[in-house]
Tab-separated table of C-alpha atoms and ligand atoms in Angstrom:
chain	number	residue	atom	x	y	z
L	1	UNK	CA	90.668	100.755	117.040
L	2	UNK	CA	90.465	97.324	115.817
L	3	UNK	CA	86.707	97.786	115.870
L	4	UNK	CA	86.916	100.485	113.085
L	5	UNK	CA	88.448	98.595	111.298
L	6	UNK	CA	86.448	95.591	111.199
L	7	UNK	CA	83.505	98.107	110.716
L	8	UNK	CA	85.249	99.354	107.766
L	9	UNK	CA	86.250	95.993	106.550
L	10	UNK	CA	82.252	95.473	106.493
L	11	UNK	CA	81.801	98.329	104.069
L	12	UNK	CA	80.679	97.922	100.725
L	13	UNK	CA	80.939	98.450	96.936
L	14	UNK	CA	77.954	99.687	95.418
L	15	UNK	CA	77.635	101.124	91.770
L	16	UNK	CA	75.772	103.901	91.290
L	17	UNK	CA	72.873	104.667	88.958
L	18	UNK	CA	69.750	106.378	88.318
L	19	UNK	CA	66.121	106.325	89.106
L	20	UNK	CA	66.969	105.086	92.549
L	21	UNK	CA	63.862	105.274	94.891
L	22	UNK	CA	64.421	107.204	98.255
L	23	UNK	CA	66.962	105.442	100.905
L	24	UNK	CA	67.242	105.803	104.483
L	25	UNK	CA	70.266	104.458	106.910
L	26	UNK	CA	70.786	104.239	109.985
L	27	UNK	CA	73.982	103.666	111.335
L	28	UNK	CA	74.232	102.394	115.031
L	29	UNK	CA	76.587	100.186	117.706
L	30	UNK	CA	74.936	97.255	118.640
L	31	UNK	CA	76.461	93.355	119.845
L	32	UNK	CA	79.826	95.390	120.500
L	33	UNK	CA	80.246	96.306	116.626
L	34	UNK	CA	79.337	98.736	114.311
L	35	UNK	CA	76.447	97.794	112.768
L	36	UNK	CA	74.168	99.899	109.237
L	37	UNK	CA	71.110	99.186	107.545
L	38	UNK	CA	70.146	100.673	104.566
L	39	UNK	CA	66.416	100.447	102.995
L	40	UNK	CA	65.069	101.758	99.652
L	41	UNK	CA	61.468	102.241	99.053
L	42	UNK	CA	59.633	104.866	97.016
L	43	UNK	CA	58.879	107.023	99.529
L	44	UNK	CA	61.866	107.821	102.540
L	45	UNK	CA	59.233	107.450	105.340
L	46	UNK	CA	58.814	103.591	104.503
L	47	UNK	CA	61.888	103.078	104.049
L	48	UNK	CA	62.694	105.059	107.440
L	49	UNK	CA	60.207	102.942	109.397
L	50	UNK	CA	61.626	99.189	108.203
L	51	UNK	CA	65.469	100.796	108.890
L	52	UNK	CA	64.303	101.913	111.828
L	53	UNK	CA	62.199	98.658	113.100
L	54	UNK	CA	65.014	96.419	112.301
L	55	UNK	CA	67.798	98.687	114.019
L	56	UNK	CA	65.404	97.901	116.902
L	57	UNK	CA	65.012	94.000	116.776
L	58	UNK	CA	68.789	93.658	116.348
L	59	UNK	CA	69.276	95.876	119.315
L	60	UNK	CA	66.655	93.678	121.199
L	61	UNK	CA	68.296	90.764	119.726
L	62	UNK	CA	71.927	92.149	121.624
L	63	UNK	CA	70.407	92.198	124.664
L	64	UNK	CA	68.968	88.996	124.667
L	65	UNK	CA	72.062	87.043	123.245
L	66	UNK	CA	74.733	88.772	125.310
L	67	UNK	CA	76.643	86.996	128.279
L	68	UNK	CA	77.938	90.036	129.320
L	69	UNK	CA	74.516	91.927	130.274
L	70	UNK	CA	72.663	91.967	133.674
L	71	UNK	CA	69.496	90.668	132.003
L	72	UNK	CA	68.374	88.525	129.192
L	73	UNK	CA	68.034	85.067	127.955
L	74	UNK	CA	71.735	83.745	127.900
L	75	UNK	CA	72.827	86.166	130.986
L	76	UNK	CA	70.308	84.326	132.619
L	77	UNK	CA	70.855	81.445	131.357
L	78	UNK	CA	74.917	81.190	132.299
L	79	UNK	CA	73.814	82.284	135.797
L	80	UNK	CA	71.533	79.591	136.941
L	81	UNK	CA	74.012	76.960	138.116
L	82	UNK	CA	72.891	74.273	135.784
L	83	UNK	CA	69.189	74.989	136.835
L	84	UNK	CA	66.561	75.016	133.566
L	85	UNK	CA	66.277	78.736	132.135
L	86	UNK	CA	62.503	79.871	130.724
L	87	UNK	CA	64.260	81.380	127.450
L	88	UNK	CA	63.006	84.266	124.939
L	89	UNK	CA	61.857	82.484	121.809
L	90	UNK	CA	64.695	84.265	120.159
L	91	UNK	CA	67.518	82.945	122.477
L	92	UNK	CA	65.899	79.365	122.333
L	93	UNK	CA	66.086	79.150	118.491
L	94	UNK	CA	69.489	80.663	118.402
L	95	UNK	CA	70.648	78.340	120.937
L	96	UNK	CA	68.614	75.288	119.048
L	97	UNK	CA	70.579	76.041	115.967
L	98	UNK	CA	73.615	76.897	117.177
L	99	UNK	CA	74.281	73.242	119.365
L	100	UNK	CA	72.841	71.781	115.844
L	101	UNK	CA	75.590	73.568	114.000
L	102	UNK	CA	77.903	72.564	116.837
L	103	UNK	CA	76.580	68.776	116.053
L	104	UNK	CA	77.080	68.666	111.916
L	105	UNK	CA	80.620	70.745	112.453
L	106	UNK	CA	81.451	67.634	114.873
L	107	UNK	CA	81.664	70.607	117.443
L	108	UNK	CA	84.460	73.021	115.120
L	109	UNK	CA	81.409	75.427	116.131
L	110	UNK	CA	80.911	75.187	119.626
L	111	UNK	CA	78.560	77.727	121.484
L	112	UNK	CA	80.390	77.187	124.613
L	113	UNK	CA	84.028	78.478	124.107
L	114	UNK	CA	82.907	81.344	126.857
L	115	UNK	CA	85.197	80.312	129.541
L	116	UNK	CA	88.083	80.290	126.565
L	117	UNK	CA	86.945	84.041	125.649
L	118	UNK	CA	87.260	84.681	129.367
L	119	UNK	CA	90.434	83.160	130.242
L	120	UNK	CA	92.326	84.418	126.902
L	121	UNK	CA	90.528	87.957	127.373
L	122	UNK	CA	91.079	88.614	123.649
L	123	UNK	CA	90.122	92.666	122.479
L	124	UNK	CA	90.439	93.366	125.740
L	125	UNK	CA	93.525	95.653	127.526
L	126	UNK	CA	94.309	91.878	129.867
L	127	UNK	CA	94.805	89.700	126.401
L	128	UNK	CA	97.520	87.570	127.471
L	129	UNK	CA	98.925	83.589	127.075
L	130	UNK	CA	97.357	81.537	129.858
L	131	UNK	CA	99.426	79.180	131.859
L	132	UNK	CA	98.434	75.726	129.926
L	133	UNK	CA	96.992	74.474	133.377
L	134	UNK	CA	94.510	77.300	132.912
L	135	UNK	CA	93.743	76.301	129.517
L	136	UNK	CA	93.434	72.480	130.054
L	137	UNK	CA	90.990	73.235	132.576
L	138	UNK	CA	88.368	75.832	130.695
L	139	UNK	CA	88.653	72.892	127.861
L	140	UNK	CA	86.974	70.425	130.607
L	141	UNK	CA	83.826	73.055	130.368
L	142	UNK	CA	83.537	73.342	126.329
L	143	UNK	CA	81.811	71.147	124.781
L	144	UNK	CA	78.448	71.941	122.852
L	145	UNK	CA	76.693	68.709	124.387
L	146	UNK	CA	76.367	70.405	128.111
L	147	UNK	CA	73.541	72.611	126.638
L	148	UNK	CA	69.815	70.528	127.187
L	149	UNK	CA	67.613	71.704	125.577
L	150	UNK	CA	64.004	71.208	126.536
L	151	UNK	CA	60.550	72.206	125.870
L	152	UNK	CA	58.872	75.284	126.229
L	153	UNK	CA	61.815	77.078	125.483
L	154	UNK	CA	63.469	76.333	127.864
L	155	UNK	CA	67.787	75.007	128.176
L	156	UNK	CA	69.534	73.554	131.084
L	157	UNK	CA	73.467	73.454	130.887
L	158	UNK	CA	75.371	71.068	132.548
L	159	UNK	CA	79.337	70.299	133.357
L	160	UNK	CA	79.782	74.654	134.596
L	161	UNK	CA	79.238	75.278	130.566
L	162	UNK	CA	78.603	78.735	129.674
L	163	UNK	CA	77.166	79.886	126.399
L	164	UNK	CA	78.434	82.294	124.245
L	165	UNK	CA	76.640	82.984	120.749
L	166	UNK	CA	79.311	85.787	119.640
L	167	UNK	CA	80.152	83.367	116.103
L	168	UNK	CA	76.074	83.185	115.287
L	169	UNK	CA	74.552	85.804	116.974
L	170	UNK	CA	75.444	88.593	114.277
L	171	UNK	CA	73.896	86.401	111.632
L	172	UNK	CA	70.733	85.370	113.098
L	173	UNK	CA	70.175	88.972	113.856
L	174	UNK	CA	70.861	89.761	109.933
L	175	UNK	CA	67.951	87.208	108.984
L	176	UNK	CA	65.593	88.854	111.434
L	177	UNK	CA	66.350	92.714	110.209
L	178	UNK	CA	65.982	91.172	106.412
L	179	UNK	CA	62.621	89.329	107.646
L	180	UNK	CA	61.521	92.683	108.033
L	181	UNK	CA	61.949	94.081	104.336
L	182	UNK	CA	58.623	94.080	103.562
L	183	UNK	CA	59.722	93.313	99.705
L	184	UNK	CA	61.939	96.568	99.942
L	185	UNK	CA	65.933	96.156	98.644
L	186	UNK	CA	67.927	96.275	101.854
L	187	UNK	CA	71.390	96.256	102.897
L	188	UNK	CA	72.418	94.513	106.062
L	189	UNK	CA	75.948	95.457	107.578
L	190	UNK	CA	76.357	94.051	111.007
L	191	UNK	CA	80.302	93.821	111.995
L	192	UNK	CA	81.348	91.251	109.573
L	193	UNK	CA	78.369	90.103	108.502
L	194	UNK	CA	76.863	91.262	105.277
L	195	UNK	CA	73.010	90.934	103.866
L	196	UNK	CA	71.740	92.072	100.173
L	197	UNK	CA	68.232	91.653	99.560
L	198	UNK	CA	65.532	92.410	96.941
L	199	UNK	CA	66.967	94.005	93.372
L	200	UNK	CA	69.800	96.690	94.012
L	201	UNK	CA	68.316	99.777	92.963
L	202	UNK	CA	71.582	101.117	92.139
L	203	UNK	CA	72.649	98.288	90.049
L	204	UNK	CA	71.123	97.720	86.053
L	205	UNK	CA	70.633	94.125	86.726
L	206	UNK	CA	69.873	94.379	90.653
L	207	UNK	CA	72.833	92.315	92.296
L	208	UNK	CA	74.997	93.688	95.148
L	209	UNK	CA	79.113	93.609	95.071
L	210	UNK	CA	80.399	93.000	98.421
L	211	UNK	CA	83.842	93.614	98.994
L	212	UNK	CA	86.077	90.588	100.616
L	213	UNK	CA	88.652	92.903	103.052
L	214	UNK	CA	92.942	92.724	102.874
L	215	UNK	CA	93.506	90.979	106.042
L	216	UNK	CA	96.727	92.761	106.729
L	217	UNK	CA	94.392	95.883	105.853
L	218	UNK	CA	91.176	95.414	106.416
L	219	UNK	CA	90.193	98.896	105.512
L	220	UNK	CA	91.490	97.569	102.297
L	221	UNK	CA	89.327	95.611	99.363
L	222	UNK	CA	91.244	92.741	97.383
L	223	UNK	CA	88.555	91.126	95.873
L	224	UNK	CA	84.177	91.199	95.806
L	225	UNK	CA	81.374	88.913	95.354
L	226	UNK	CA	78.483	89.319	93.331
L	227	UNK	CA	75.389	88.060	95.449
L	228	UNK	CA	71.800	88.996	95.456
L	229	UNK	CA	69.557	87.668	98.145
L	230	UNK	CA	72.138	86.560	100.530
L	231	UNK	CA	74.252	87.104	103.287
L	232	UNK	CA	78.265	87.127	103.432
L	233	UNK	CA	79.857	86.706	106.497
L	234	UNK	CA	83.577	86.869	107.480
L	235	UNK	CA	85.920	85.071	110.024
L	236	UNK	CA	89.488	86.265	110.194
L	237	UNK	CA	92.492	86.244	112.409
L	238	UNK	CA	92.489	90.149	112.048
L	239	UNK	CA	89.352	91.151	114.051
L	240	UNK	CA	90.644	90.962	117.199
L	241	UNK	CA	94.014	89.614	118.659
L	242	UNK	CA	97.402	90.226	120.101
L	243	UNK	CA	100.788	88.675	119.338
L	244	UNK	CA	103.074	87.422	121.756
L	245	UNK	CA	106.680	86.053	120.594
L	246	UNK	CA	105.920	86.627	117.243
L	247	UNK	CA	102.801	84.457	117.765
L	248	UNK	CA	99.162	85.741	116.401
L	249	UNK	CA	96.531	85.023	118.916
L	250	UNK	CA	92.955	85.618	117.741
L	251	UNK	CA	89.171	85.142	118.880
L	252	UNK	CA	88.605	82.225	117.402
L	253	UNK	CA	89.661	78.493	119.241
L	254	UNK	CA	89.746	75.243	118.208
L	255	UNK	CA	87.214	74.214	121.245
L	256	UNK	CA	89.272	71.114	120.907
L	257	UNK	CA	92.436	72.607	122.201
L	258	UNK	CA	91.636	75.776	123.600
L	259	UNK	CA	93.931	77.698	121.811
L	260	UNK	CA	93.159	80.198	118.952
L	261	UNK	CA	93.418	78.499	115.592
L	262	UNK	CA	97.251	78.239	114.391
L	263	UNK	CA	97.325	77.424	111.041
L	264	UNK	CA	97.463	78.751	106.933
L	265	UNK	CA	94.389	80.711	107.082
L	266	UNK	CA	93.590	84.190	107.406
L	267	UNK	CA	89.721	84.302	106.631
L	268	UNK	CA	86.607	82.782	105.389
L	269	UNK	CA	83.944	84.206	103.788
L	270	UNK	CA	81.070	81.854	103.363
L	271	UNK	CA	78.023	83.079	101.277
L	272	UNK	CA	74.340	81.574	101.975
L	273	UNK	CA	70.993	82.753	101.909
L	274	UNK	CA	70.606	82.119	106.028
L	275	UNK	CA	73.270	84.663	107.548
L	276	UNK	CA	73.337	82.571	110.517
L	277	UNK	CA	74.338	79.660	108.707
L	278	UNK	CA	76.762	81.417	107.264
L	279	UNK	CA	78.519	83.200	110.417
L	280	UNK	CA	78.624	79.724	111.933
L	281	UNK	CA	80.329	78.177	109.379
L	282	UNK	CA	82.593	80.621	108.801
L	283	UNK	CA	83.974	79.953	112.454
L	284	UNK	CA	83.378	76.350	112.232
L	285	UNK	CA	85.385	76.380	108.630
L	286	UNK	CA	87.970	78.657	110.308
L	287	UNK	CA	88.738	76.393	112.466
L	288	UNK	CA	88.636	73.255	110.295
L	289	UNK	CA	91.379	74.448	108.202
L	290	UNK	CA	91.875	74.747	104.304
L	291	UNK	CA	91.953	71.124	103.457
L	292	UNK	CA	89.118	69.926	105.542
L	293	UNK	CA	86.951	73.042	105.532
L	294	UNK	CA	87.131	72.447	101.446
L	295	UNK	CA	85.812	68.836	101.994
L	296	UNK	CA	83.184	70.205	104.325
L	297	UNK	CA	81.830	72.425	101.587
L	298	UNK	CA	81.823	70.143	99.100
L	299	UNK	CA	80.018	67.353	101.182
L	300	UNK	CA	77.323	70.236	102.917
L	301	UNK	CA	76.739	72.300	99.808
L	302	UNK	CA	78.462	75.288	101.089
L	303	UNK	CA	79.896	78.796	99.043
L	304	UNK	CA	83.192	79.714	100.619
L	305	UNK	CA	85.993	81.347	99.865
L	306	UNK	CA	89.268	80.668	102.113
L	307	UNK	CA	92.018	82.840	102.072
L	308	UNK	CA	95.380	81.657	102.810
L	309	UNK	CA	98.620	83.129	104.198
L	310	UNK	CA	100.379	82.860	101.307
L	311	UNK	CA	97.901	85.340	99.867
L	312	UNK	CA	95.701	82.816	97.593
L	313	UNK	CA	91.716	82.822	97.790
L	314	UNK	CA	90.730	79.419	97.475
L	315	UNK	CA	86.901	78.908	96.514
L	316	UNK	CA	84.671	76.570	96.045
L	317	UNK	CA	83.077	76.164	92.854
L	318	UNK	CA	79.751	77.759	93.489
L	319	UNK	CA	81.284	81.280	93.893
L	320	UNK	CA	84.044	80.713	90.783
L	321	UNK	CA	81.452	83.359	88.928
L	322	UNK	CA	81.157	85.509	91.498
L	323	UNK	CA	84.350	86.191	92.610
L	324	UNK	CA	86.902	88.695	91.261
L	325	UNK	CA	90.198	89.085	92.811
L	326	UNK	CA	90.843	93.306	92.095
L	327	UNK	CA	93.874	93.755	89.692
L	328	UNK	CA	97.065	94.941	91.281
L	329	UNK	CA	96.643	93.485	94.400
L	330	UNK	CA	99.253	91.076	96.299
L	331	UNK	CA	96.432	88.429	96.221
L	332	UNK	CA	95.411	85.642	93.535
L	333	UNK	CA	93.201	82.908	93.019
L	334	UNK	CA	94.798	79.338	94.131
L	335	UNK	CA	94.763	77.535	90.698
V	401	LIG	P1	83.155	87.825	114.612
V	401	LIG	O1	82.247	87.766	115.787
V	401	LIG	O2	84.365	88.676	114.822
V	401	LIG	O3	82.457	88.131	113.360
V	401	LIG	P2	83.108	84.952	114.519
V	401	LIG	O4	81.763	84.884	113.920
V	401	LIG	O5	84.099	83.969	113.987
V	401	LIG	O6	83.763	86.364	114.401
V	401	LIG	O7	82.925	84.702	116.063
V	401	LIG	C1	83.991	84.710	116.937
V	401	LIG	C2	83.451	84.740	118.351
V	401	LIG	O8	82.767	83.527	118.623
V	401	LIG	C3	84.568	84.836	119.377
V	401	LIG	O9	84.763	86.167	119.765
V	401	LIG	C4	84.035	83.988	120.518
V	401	LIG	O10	83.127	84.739	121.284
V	401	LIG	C5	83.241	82.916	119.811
V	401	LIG	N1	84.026	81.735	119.378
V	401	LIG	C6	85.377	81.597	119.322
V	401	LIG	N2	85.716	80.386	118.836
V	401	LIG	C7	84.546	79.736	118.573
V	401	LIG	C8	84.227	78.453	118.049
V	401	LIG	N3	85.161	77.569	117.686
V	401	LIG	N4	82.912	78.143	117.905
V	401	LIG	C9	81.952	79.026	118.248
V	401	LIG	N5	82.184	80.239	118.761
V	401	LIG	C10	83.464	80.603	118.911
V	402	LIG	MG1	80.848	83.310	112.843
């Protein structure tokens, strides 16, 4: 159920107009989400064929970034007992840029919080606290700097580390559907991960609204962003999680401590031209905090917007004009 939700939270705003060219969507489930791409082009056959080619390289990109499949690049890869893996050029760049993320987050993003997912079990029916014996010991296996990597795409991991590319994955697979625009406006919705290319046709002066979702409602809207040529991504304690004693625990750890975050935030929304960027720095800002995640943006360049628990969006000062917190809504922008 919480799956719909985040699918609806992905939604968007779009204003209507006329002369639009012909559209064609294609809604599908792919890298256990919902996932829609939407092309305009003058005639629906082109824009059929690029939705359609890029609903395939995402799904080829799922299978080749999963942990939990029989084959493909990071299956394989978590199965060879530390051996070197021959990986698909696809899984090797994720990988590369993931453990380089890892590196200028000082590991916030880590690509190896697998055994975490595992042990915690989070959005699945077994989600339950771990005995802190349990937890201390998964910790001894995350750390980003297990992964080798090597030539000829290949990656050795060392330490029993085990990959898992679930907070980038989404985003590199946005860049490689938008790679495939051909020039064509298209609209990118993969789980929480948002892309608006080329001119809006259904917008006067061609930008896209994306809407930034409630997170005690995420079928809900409290505020949008006005972007054109980028991606928006979202990391919040709301996708999936239980509560225990009154306690929210969520998909996303501090690698440090191998618990989910605790702490004032709710979500992050980062916008950037490179979705993958963006979905790893969402998690890696997540999990940095308010305070420090503002400091990170500042120093890196990065557009984010932080929502806190006292219902304040905090941004940074390159989306100050694009923001726009909806009127009647319990949430307002931190002065
Ligand atoms: P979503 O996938 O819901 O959009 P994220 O992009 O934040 O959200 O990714 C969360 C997923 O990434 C988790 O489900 C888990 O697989 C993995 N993960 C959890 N914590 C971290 C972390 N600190 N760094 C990198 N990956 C993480
Ligand atoms: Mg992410």
């Amino acid at each position: 159920m919480k799956k719909i939700y985040c699918m609806l939270g992905a939604l968007l705003f779009l204003l209507t107009g006329c002369g639009a060219p012909a559209s064609y969507q294609t809604d599908f489930f792919a890298m256990d989400t919902f996932m829609s791409i939407t092309v305009w082009a003058r005639k629906e056959a082109q824009a059929h064929d690029i939705a359609a080619e890029a609903m395939q390289r995402v799904n080829a990109l799922g299978a080749s970034l999963t942990r939990h499949a029989e084959k493909g690049s990071i299956a394989a890869l978590n199965a060879a007992n530390g051996e070197a893996v021959t990986l698909d050029a696809d899984a090797y760049d994720v990988l590369a840029a993931a453990v380089s993320y890892a590196a200028l987050t000082d590991g916030a993003f880590d690509p190896t919080t697998a055994p975490l997912s595992d042990l915690w079990g989070i959005g699945t029916e077994q989600a339950a606290l771990p005995a802190a014996e349990a937890i201390a010991e998964a910790c001894t296996r995350v750390d980003y700097r297990n992964i080798e990597l090597l030539d000829g795409n290949r990656a050795r991991l060392h330490n029993g580390a085990q990959v898992d590319l679930g907070a980038i994955g989404k985003g590199y697979a946005t860049d490689a559907a938008a790679a495939l625009r051909a020039g064509q406006p298209m609209l990118v919705s993969l789980g929480g991960n948002v892309g608006a290319y080329g001119a809006n046709p259904k917008n006067k002066d061609g930008t896209w609204t994306i809407g930034l979702a409630n997170p005690d409602n995420s079928a809900e809207y409290i505020a949008t962003l006005t972007v054109r040529d980028a991606s928006v991504v979202t990391s919040g304690d709301y996708e999936r999680f239980f509560e225990q004693y009154g306690v929210r625990y969520h998909h996303i750890f501090d690698p440090k401590t191998g618990y989910p975050v605790q702490g004032d935030l709710r979500a992050v929304t980062v916008a950037d031209p490179l979705s993958a960027r963006a979905d790893a720095m969402t998690t890696a800002l997540f999990v940095m905090g308010l305070e420090q995640g503002l400091a990170f943006c500042a120093e890196q360049g990065i557009d984010a917007v932080f929502i806190t628990a006292d219902h304040k969006l905090h941004t940074t000062a390159g989306l100050r004009g694009s923001l726009t917190v909806h009127e009647g809504v319990d949430y307002a922008l931190a002065s």
